[in-house]
JSON list of C-alpha atoms in Angstrom, two decimals:
[
{"chain": "D", "resi": 65, "resn": "MET", "atom": "CA", "xyz": [-1.25, 47.88, -41.46]},
{"chain": "D", "resi": 66, "resn": "ALA", "atom": "CA", "xyz": [-0.05, 51.48, -41.26]},
{"chain": "D", "resi": 67, "resn": "ASN", "atom": "CA", "xyz": [3.20, 50.56, -43.06]},
{"chain": "D", "resi": 68, "resn": "LYS", "atom": "CA", "xyz": [1.38, 48.87, -45.94]},
{"chain": "D", "resi": 69, "resn": "LEU", "atom": "CA", "xyz": [-1.31, 51.52, -46.23]},
{"chain": "D", "resi": 70, "resn": "GLY", "atom": "CA", "xyz": [1.29, 54.31, -45.84]},
{"chain": "D", "resi": 71, "resn": "GLU", "atom": "CA", "xyz": [2.52, 53.44, -49.36]},
{"chain": "D", "resi": 72, "resn": "HIS", "atom": "CA", "xyz": [-0.88, 54.54, -50.66]},
{"chain": "D", "resi": 73, "resn": "TYR", "atom": "CA", "xyz": [-2.29, 57.06, -48.22]},
{"chain": "D", "resi": 74, "resn": "LYS", "atom": "CA", "xyz": [-1.00, 59.83, -45.90]},
{"chain": "D", "resi": 75, "resn": "ILE", "atom": "CA", "xyz": [-0.85, 58.48, -42.33]},
{"chain": "D", "resi": 76, "resn": "ALA", "atom": "CA", "xyz": [-1.43, 61.18, -39.73]},
{"chain": "D", "resi": 77, "resn": "PHE", "atom": "CA", "xyz": [0.14, 61.56, -36.31]},
{"chain": "D", "resi": 78, "resn": "LYS", "atom": "CA", "xyz": [3.15, 59.27, -36.65]},
{"chain": "D", "resi": 79, "resn": "GLY", "atom": "CA", "xyz": [5.68, 59.29, -33.86]},
{"chain": "D", "resi": 80, "resn": "THR", "atom": "CA", "xyz": [9.22, 60.55, -34.19]},
{"chain": "D", "resi": 81, "resn": "LYS", "atom": "CA", "xyz": [10.36, 57.10, -35.42]},
{"chain": "D", "resi": 82, "resn": "GLY", "atom": "CA", "xyz": [7.47, 56.90, -37.96]},
{"chain": "D", "resi": 83, "resn": "ARG", "atom": "CA", "xyz": [5.44, 54.55, -35.87]},
{"chain": "D", "resi": 84, "resn": "VAL", "atom": "CA", "xyz": [1.79, 54.58, -34.85]},
{"chain": "D", "resi": 85, "resn": "ALA", "atom": "CA", "xyz": [0.07, 53.21, -31.77]},
{"chain": "D", "resi": 86, "resn": "HIS", "atom": "CA", "xyz": [-2.59, 50.47, -31.71]},
{"chain": "D", "resi": 87, "resn": "GLU", "atom": "CA", "xyz": [-4.72, 52.68, -34.00]},
{"chain": "D", "resi": 88, "resn": "PHE", "atom": "CA", "xyz": [-3.80, 54.98, -36.87]},
{"chain": "D", "resi": 89, "resn": "ILE", "atom": "CA", "xyz": [-5.45, 57.62, -39.01]},
{"chain": "D", "resi": 90, "resn": "ILE", "atom": "CA", "xyz": [-5.54, 57.83, -42.79]},
{"chain": "D", "resi": 91, "resn": "ASP", "atom": "CA", "xyz": [-5.78, 61.50, -43.78]},
{"chain": "D", "resi": 92, "resn": "LEU", "atom": "CA", "xyz": [-8.15, 61.89, -46.78]},
{"chain": "D", "resi": 93, "resn": "SER", "atom": "CA", "xyz": [-8.53, 65.69, -46.52]},
{"chain": "D", "resi": 94, "resn": "ALA", "atom": "CA", "xyz": [-6.39, 66.41, -49.56]},
{"chain": "D", "resi": 95, "resn": "TYR", "atom": "CA", "xyz": [-8.69, 64.29, -51.78]},
{"chain": "D", "resi": 96, "resn": "LYS", "atom": "CA", "xyz": [-11.74, 66.18, -50.56]},
{"chain": "D", "resi": 97, "resn": "LYS", "atom": "CA", "xyz": [-10.14, 69.47, -51.50]},
{"chain": "D", "resi": 98, "resn": "LYS", "atom": "CA", "xyz": [-8.76, 68.30, -54.82]},
{"chain": "D", "resi": 99, "resn": "ILE", "atom": "CA", "xyz": [-11.50, 66.05, -56.25]},
{"chain": "D", "resi": 100, "resn": "GLY", "atom": "CA", "xyz": [-14.37, 66.04, -53.73]},
{"chain": "D", "resi": 101, "resn": "VAL", "atom": "CA", "xyz": [-13.78, 62.51, -52.39]},
{"chain": "D", "resi": 102, "resn": "SER", "atom": "CA", "xyz": [-14.48, 62.53, -48.68]},
{"chain": "D", "resi": 103, "resn": "GLU", "atom": "CA", "xyz": [-13.85, 60.12, -45.77]},
{"chain": "D", "resi": 104, "resn": "GLU", "atom": "CA", "xyz": [-17.57, 59.31, -45.94]},
{"chain": "D", "resi": 105, "resn": "ASP", "atom": "CA", "xyz": [-17.21, 58.21, -49.58]},
{"chain": "D", "resi": 106, "resn": "VAL", "atom": "CA", "xyz": [-14.33, 55.88, -48.65]},
{"chain": "D", "resi": 107, "resn": "ALA", "atom": "CA", "xyz": [-16.25, 54.54, -45.64]},
{"chain": "D", "resi": 108, "resn": "LYS", "atom": "CA", "xyz": [-19.31, 53.81, -47.77]},
{"chain": "D", "resi": 109, "resn": "ARG", "atom": "CA", "xyz": [-17.18, 52.11, -50.39]},
{"chain": "D", "resi": 110, "resn": "LEU", "atom": "CA", "xyz": [-15.70, 49.82, -47.72]},
{"chain": "D", "resi": 111, "resn": "MET", "atom": "CA", "xyz": [-19.26, 48.58, -47.16]},
{"chain": "D", "resi": 112, "resn": "ASP", "atom": "CA", "xyz": [-19.13, 47.11, -50.70]},
{"chain": "D", "resi": 113, "resn": "TYR", "atom": "CA", "xyz": [-16.25, 45.00, -49.47]},
{"chain": "D", "resi": 114, "resn": "GLY", "atom": "CA", "xyz": [-18.25, 43.84, -46.40]},
{"chain": "D", "resi": 115, "resn": "PHE", "atom": "CA", "xyz": [-16.47, 46.08, -43.85]},
{"chain": "D", "resi": 116, "resn": "HIS", "atom": "CA", "xyz": [-18.10, 48.27, -41.25]},
{"chain": "D", "resi": 117, "resn": "ALA", "atom": "CA", "xyz": [-17.11, 51.91, -41.61]},
{"chain": "D", "resi": 118, "resn": "PRO", "atom": "CA", "xyz": [-14.20, 53.01, -39.42]},
{"chain": "D", "resi": 119, "resn": "THR", "atom": "CA", "xyz": [-14.41, 56.07, -37.18]},
{"chain": "D", "resi": 120, "resn": "MET", "atom": "CA", "xyz": [-14.71, 59.11, -39.42]},
{"chain": "D", "resi": 121, "resn": "SER", "atom": "CA", "xyz": [-13.43, 62.66, -38.86]},
{"chain": "D", "resi": 122, "resn": "TRP", "atom": "CA", "xyz": [-12.23, 62.09, -35.30]},
{"chain": "D", "resi": 123, "resn": "PRO", "atom": "CA", "xyz": [-9.85, 63.01, -34.01]},
{"chain": "D", "resi": 124, "resn": "LEU", "atom": "CA", "xyz": [-8.87, 64.37, -37.45]},
{"chain": "D", "resi": 125, "resn": "VAL", "atom": "CA", "xyz": [-11.47, 66.01, -39.71]},
{"chain": "D", "resi": 126, "resn": "GLY", "atom": "CA", "xyz": [-11.21, 64.28, -43.07]},
{"chain": "D", "resi": 127, "resn": "GLY", "atom": "CA", "xyz": [-9.63, 61.18, -41.58]},
{"chain": "D", "resi": 128, "resn": "LEU", "atom": "CA", "xyz": [-10.48, 57.52, -41.01]},
{"chain": "D", "resi": 129, "resn": "MET", "atom": "CA", "xyz": [-9.28, 56.03, -37.72]},
{"chain": "D", "resi": 130, "resn": "ILE", "atom": "CA", "xyz": [-8.32, 52.41, -38.24]},
{"chain": "D", "resi": 131, "resn": "GLU", "atom": "CA", "xyz": [-8.39, 50.32, -35.07]},
{"chain": "D", "resi": 132, "resn": "PRO", "atom": "CA", "xyz": [-7.36, 46.71, -35.90]},
{"chain": "D", "resi": 133, "resn": "THR", "atom": "CA", "xyz": [-8.88, 44.20, -33.49]},
{"chain": "D", "resi": 134, "resn": "GLU", "atom": "CA", "xyz": [-7.34, 41.01, -32.13]},
{"chain": "D", "resi": 135, "resn": "SER", "atom": "CA", "xyz": [-10.52, 39.19, -33.04]},
{"chain": "D", "resi": 136, "resn": "GLU", "atom": "CA", "xyz": [-9.76, 39.34, -36.77]},
{"chain": "D", "resi": 137, "resn": "ASP", "atom": "CA", "xyz": [-7.31, 36.92, -38.33]},
{"chain": "D", "resi": 138, "resn": "LYS", "atom": "CA", "xyz": [-4.47, 37.98, -40.57]},
{"chain": "D", "resi": 139, "resn": "ARG", "atom": "CA", "xyz": [-6.38, 37.02, -43.76]},
{"chain": "D", "resi": 140, "resn": "GLU", "atom": "CA", "xyz": [-9.25, 39.37, -42.85]},
{"chain": "D", "resi": 141, "resn": "ILE", "atom": "CA", "xyz": [-6.83, 42.15, -42.01]},
{"chain": "D", "resi": 142, "resn": "ASP", "atom": "CA", "xyz": [-5.04, 41.65, -45.32]},
{"chain": "D", "resi": 143, "resn": "ARG", "atom": "CA", "xyz": [-8.43, 41.70, -47.12]},
{"chain": "D", "resi": 144, "resn": "PHE", "atom": "CA", "xyz": [-9.15, 45.10, -45.40]},
{"chain": "D", "resi": 145, "resn": "ILE", "atom": "CA", "xyz": [-5.75, 46.43, -46.56]},
{"chain": "D", "resi": 146, "resn": "ASP", "atom": "CA", "xyz": [-6.38, 45.16, -50.09]},
{"chain": "D", "resi": 147, "resn": "ALA", "atom": "CA", "xyz": [-9.79, 46.84, -50.10]},
{"chain": "D", "resi": 148, "resn": "LEU", "atom": "CA", "xyz": [-8.31, 50.17, -49.09]},
{"chain": "D", "resi": 149, "resn": "ILE", "atom": "CA", "xyz": [-5.56, 49.85, -51.74]},
{"chain": "D", "resi": 150, "resn": "SER", "atom": "CA", "xyz": [-8.20, 49.12, -54.37]},
{"chain": "D", "resi": 151, "resn": "ILE", "atom": "CA", "xyz": [-10.19, 52.15, -53.22]},
{"chain": "D", "resi": 152, "resn": "ARG", "atom": "CA", "xyz": [-7.02, 54.22, -53.54]},
{"chain": "D", "resi": 153, "resn": "LYS", "atom": "CA", "xyz": [-6.76, 53.18, -57.15]},
{"chain": "D", "resi": 154, "resn": "GLU", "atom": "CA", "xyz": [-10.31, 54.33, -57.70]},
{"chain": "D", "resi": 155, "resn": "ILE", "atom": "CA", "xyz": [-9.41, 57.70, -56.18]},
{"chain": "D", "resi": 156, "resn": "GLN", "atom": "CA", "xyz": [-6.46, 57.85, -58.57]},
{"chain": "D", "resi": 157, "resn": "GLU", "atom": "CA", "xyz": [-8.79, 57.27, -61.50]},
{"chain": "D", "resi": 158, "resn": "ILE", "atom": "CA", "xyz": [-10.84, 60.30, -60.44]},
{"chain": "D", "resi": 159, "resn": "GLU", "atom": "CA", "xyz": [-7.63, 62.32, -60.03]},
{"chain": "D", "resi": 160, "resn": "ASP", "atom": "CA", "xyz": [-6.48, 61.27, -63.48]},
{"chain": "D", "resi": 161, "resn": "GLY", "atom": "CA", "xyz": [-9.84, 62.12, -65.09]},
{"chain": "D", "resi": 162, "resn": "VAL", "atom": "CA", "xyz": [-10.50, 58.47, -66.04]},
{"chain": "D", "resi": 163, "resn": "ALA", "atom": "CA", "xyz": [-13.58, 58.44, -63.75]},
{"chain": "D", "resi": 164, "resn": "ASP", "atom": "CA", "xyz": [-16.05, 61.31, -63.41]},
{"chain": "D", "resi": 165, "resn": "LYS", "atom": "CA", "xyz": [-15.82, 63.43, -60.22]},
{"chain": "D", "resi": 166, "resn": "GLU", "atom": "CA", "xyz": [-19.52, 63.13, -59.49]},
{"chain": "D", "resi": 167, "resn": "ASN", "atom": "CA", "xyz": [-20.59, 59.82, -61.04]},
{"chain": "D", "resi": 168, "resn": "ASN", "atom": "CA", "xyz": [-18.10, 57.14, -59.89]},
{"chain": "D", "resi": 169, "resn": "VAL", "atom": "CA", "xyz": [-17.97, 54.00, -57.71]},
{"chain": "D", "resi": 170, "resn": "LEU", "atom": "CA", "xyz": [-16.97, 56.02, -54.65]},
{"chain": "D", "resi": 171, "resn": "LYS", "atom": "CA", "xyz": [-19.77, 58.59, -54.88]},
{"chain": "D", "resi": 172, "resn": "ASN", "atom": "CA", "xyz": [-22.32, 55.92, -55.71]},
{"chain": "D", "resi": 173, "resn": "ALA", "atom": "CA", "xyz": [-21.38, 53.57, -52.84]},
{"chain": "D", "resi": 174, "resn": "PRO", "atom": "CA", "xyz": [-22.61, 51.51, -51.20]},
{"chain": "D", "resi": 175, "resn": "HIS", "atom": "CA", "xyz": [-23.89, 49.37, -54.03]},
{"chain": "D", "resi": 176, "resn": "THR", "atom": "CA", "xyz": [-26.88, 47.14, -53.41]},
{"chain": "D", "resi": 177, "resn": "LEU", "atom": "CA", "xyz": [-27.46, 43.85, -55.14]},
{"chain": "D", "resi": 178, "resn": "LYS", "atom": "CA", "xyz": [-29.98, 45.66, -57.32]},
{"chain": "D", "resi": 179, "resn": "HIS", "atom": "CA", "xyz": [-27.19, 47.95, -58.59]},
{"chain": "D", "resi": 180, "resn": "LEU", "atom": "CA", "xyz": [-24.94, 45.02, -59.35]},
{"chain": "D", "resi": 181, "resn": "LEU", "atom": "CA", "xyz": [-27.42, 43.04, -61.42]}
]
């Protein structure tokens, strides 16, 4: 997971060989400084994909700690990875000025059924 997501996000606390342990942390702090997108925004957007929010801002302020569990099958883990990659594209749209910094899918998440109709 860390290898796939590392192509899209900064992964904090890698070992000397670039590896992580059973958990890893996505560092979102640069996005908060640059465009105001926080770890809370990303966590709430994950809810739109049906995922419970990961641990936020511990042990790294501005980070999401991802702890894959053995109870999830590969398809569900891949779906989680795809959701985070999709969210990264939404962050990029804000960075590029395509999406508004204040009124965007990340800041407005989670979206209820009422919002979607």
